[in-house]
PDB file of C-alpha atoms in Angstrom:
ATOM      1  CA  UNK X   1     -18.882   3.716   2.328  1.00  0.00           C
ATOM      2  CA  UNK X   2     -16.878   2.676  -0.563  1.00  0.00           C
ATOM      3  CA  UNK X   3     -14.352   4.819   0.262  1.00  0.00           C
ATOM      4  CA  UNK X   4     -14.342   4.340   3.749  1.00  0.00           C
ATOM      5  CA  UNK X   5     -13.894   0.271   2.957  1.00  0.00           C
ATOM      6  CA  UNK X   6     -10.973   1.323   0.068  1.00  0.00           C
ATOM      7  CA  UNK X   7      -8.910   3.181   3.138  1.00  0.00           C
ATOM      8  CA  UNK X   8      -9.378   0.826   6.064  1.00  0.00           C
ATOM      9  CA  UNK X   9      -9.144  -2.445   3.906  1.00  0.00           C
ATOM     10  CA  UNK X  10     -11.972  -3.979   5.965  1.00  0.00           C
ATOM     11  CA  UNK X  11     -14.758  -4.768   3.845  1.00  0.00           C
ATOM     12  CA  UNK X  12     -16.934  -6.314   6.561  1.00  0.00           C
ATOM     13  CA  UNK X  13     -16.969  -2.873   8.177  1.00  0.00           C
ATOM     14  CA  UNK X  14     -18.326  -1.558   4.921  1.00  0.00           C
ATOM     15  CA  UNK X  15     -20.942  -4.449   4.734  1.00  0.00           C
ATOM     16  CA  UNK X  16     -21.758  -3.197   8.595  1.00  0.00           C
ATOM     17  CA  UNK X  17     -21.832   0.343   7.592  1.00  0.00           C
ATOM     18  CA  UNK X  18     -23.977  -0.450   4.222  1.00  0.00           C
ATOM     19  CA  UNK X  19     -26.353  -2.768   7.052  1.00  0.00           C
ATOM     20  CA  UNK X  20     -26.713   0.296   9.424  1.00  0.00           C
ATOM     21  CA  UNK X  21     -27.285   3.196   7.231  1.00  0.00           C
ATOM     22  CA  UNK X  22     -28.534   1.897   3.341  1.00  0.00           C
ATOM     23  CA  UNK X  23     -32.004   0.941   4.416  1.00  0.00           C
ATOM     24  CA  UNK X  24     -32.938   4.288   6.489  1.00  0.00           C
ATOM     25  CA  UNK X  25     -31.757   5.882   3.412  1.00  0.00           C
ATOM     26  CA  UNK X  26     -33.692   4.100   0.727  1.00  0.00           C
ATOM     27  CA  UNK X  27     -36.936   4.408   3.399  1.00  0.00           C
ATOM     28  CA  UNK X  28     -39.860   5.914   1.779  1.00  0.00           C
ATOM     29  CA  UNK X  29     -40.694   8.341   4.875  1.00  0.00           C
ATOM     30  CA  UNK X  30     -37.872  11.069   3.521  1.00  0.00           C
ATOM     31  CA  UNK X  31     -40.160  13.992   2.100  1.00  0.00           C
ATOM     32  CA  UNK X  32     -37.381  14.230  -0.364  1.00  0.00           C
ATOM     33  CA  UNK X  33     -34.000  13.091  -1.629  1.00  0.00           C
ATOM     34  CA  UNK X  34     -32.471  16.059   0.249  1.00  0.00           C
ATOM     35  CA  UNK X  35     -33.704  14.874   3.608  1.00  0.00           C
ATOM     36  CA  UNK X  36     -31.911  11.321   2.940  1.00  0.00           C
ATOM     37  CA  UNK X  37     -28.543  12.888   1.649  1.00  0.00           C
ATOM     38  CA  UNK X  38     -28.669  15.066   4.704  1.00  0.00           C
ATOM     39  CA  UNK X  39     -29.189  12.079   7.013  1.00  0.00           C
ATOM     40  CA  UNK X  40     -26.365   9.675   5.572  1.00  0.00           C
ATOM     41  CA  UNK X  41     -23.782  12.538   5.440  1.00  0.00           C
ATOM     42  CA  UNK X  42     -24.422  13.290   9.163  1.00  0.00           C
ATOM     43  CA  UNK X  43     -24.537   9.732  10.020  1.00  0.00           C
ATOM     44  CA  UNK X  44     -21.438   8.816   8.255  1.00  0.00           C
ATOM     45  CA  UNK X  45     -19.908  11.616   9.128  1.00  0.00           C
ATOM     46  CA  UNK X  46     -17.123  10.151  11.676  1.00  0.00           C
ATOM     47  CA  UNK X  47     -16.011   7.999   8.492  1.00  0.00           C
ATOM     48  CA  UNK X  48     -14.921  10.618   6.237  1.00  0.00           C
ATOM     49  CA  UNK X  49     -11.675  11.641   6.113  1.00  0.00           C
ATOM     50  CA  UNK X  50     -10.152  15.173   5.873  1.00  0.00           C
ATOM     51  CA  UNK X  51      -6.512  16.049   4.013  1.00  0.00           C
ATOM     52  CA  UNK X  52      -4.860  16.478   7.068  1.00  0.00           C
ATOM     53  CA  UNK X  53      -5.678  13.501   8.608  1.00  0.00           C
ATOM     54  CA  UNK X  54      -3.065  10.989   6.953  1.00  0.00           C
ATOM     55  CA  UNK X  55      -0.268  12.307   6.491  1.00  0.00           C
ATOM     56  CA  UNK X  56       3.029  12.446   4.933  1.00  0.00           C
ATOM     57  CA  UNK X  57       6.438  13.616   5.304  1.00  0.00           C
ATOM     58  CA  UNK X  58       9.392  13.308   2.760  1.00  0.00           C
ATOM     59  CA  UNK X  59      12.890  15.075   2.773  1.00  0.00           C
ATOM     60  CA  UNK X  60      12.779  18.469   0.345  1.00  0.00           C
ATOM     61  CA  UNK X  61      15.494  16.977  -1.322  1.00  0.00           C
ATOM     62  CA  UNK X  62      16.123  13.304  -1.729  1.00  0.00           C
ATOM     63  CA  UNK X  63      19.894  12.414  -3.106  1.00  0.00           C
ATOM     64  CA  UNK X  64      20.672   9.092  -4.798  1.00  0.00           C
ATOM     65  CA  UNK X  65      24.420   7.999  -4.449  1.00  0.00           C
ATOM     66  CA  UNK X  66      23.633   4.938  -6.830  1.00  0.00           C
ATOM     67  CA  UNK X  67      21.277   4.505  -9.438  1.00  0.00           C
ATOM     68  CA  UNK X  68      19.359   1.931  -6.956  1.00  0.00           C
ATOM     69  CA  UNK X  69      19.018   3.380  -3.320  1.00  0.00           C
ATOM     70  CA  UNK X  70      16.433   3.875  -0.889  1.00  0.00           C
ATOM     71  CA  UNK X  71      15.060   7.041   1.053  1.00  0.00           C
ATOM     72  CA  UNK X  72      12.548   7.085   3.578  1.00  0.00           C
ATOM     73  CA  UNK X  73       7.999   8.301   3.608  1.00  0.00           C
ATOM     74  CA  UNK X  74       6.686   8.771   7.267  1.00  0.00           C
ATOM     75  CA  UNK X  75       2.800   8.161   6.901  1.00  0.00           C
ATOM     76  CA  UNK X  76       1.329   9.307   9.910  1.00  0.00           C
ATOM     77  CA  UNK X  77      -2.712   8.382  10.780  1.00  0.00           C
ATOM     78  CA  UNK X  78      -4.436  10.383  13.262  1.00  0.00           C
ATOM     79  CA  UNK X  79      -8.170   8.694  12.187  1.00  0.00           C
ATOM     80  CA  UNK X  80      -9.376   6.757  14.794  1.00  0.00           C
ATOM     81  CA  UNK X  81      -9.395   3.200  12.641  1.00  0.00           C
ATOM     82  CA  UNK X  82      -6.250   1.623  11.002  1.00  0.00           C
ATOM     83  CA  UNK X  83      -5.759   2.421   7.486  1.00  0.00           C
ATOM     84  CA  UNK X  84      -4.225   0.478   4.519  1.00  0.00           C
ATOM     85  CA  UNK X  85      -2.594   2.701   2.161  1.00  0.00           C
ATOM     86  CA  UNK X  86       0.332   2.456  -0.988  1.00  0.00           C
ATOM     87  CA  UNK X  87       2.988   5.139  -1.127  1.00  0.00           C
ATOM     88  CA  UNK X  88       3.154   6.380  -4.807  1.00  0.00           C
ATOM     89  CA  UNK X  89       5.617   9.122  -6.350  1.00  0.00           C
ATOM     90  CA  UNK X  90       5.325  10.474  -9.747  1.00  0.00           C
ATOM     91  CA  UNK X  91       8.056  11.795 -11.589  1.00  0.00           C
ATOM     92  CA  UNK X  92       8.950  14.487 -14.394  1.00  0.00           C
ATOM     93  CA  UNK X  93      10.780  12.082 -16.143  1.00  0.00           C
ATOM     94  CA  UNK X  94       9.654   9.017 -15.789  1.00  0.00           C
ATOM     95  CA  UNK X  95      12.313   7.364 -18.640  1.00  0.00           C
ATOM     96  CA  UNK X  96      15.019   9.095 -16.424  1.00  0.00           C
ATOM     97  CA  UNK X  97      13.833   8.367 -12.638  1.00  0.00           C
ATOM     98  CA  UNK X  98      11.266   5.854 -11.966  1.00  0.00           C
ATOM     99  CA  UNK X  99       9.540   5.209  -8.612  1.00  0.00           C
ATOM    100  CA  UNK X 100       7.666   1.923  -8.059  1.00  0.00           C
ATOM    101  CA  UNK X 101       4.769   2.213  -6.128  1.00  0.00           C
ATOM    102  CA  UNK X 102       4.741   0.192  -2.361  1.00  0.00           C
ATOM    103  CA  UNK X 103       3.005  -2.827  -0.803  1.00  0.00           C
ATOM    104  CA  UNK X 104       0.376  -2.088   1.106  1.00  0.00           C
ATOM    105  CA  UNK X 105       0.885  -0.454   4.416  1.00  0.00           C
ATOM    106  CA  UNK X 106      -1.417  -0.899   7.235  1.00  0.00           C
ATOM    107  CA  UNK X 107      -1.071   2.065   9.518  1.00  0.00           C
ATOM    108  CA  UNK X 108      -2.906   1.760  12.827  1.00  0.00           C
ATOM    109  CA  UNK X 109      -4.856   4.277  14.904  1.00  0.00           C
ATOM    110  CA  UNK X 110      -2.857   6.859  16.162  1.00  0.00           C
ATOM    111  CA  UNK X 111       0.504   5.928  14.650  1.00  0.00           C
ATOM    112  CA  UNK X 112       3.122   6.689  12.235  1.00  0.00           C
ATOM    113  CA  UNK X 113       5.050   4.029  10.074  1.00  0.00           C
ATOM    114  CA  UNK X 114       8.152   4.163   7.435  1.00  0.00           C
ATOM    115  CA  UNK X 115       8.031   3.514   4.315  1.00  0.00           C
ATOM    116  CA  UNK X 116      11.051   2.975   2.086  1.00  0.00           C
ATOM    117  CA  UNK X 117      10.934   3.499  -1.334  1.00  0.00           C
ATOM    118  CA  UNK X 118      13.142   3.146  -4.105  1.00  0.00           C
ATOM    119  CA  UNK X 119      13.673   5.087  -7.318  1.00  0.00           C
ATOM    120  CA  UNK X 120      15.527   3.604  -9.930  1.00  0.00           C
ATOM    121  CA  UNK X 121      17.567   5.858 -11.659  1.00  0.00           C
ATOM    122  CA  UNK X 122      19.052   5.617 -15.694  1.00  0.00           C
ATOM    123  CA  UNK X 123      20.760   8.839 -15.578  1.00  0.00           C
ATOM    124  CA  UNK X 124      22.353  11.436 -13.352  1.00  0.00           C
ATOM    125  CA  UNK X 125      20.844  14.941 -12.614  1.00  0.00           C
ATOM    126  CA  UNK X 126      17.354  16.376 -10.577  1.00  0.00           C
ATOM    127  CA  UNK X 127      14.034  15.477 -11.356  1.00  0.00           C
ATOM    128  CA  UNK X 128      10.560  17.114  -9.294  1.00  0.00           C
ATOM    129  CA  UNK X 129       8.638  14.473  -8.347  1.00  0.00           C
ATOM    130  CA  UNK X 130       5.328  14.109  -5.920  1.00  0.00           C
ATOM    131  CA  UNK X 131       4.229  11.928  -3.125  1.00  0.00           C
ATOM    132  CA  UNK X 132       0.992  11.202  -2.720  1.00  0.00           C
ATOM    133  CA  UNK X 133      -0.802   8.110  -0.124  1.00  0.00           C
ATOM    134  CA  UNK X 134      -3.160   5.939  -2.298  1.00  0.00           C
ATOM    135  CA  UNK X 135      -5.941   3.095  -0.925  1.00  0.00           C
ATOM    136  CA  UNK X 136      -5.693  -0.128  -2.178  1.00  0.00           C
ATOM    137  CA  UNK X 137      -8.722   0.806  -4.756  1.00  0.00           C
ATOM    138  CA  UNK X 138      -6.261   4.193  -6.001  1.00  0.00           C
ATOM    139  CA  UNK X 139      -8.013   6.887  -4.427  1.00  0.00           C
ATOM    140  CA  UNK X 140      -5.776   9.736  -3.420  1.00  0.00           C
ATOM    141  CA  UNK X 141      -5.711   9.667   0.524  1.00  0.00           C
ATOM    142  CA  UNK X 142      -4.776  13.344   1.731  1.00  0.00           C
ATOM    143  CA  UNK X 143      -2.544  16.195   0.532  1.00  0.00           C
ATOM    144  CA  UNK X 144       0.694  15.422  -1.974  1.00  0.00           C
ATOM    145  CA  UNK X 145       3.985  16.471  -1.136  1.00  0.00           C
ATOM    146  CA  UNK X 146       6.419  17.871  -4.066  1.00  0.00           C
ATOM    147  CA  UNK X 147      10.072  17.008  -3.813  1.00  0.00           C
ATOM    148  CA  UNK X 148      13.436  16.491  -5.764  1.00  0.00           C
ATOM    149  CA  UNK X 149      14.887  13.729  -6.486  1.00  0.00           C
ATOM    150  CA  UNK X 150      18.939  13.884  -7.289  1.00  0.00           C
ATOM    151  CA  UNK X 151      21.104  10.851  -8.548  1.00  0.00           C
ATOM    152  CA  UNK X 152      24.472  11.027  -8.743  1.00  0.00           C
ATOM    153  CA  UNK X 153      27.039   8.810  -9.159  1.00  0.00           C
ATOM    154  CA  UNK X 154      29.149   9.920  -6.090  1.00  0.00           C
ATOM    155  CA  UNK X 155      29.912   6.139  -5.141  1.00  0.00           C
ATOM    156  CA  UNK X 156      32.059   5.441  -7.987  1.00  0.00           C
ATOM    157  CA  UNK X 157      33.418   8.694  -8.419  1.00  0.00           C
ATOM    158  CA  UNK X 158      34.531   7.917  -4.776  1.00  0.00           C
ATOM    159  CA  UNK X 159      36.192   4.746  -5.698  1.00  0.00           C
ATOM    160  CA  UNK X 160      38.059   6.481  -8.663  1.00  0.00           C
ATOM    161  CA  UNK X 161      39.505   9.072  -6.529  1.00  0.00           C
ATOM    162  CA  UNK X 162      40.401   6.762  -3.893  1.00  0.00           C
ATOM    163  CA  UNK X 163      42.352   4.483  -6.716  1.00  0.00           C
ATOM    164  CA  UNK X 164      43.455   7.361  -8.420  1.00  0.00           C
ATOM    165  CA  UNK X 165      44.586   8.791  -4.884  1.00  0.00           C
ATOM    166  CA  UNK X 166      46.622   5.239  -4.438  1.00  0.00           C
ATOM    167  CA  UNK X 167      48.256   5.125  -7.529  1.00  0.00           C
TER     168      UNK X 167
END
């Protein structure tokens, strides 16, 4: 239930769900604690949530023509509830490529929604670095995505060319 209220950000459906299904649980007619678990994982049951359904999608390879650009996360949600999720990546280097996590994202029923995100870079070169969807309380949410991450200076080198090209 707690995890159900982390990922759809709507604590009075988790109150509702705790109302519903709490008190049948903690009833002293189960022969035994099996018989309760049994009942409460059927009953919540449509609330869980499998790895494949939120979803991400990332480029392979992600190329950074400044040390501050932006690339695009497509979170799709197939659950039949809005969720509220943060995009996070994680990087090898961390001192060399850093990735603040996002806002909140409320994805609705059904739909898919892009998130841009943007690593900050202190040096050229590739760093591996993985995607994952987390709820607002930091649970994973579904299946992380590896990718690389590439900054390069291209932009200025650009500029130097063109100049040198002029002179």
């Amino acid at each position: 239930i707690s995890a159900f209220t982390s990922l759809a950000g709507d604590s009075a459906g988790g109150d509702t769900l705790s109302a519903q299904f709490l008190p049948l649980v903690l009833s002293t007619s189960w022969q035994n604690d099996d018989q309760a678990r049994s009942y409460l994982a059927t009953a919540l049951a449509p609330y869980g949530v499998s790895a494949s359904a939120i979803t991400l999608r990332v480029a392979d390879h992600v190329v950074m023509t400044s040390r501050n650009t932006q690339f695009p996360v497509t979170v799709s949600n197939t659950l039949d509830y809005p969720v509220r999720v943060k995009v996070v990546v994680t990087t090898s280097n961390e001192n060399r490529l850093s990735v603040p996590q996002s806002d909140l994202v409320t994805i609705d029923a059904g739909e898919s929604v892009t998130v841009n995100v943007s690593p900050q870079a202190t040096a050229n070169g590739s760093v591996d670095a993985v995607v994952q969807l987390v709820t607002q309380a930091g649970n994973g949410v579904g299946t992380p995505v590896a990718f690389v991450i590439e900054a390069t200076e291209t932009g200025k080198v650009a500029w130097v060319i063109v100049i040198g090209s002029g002179v």
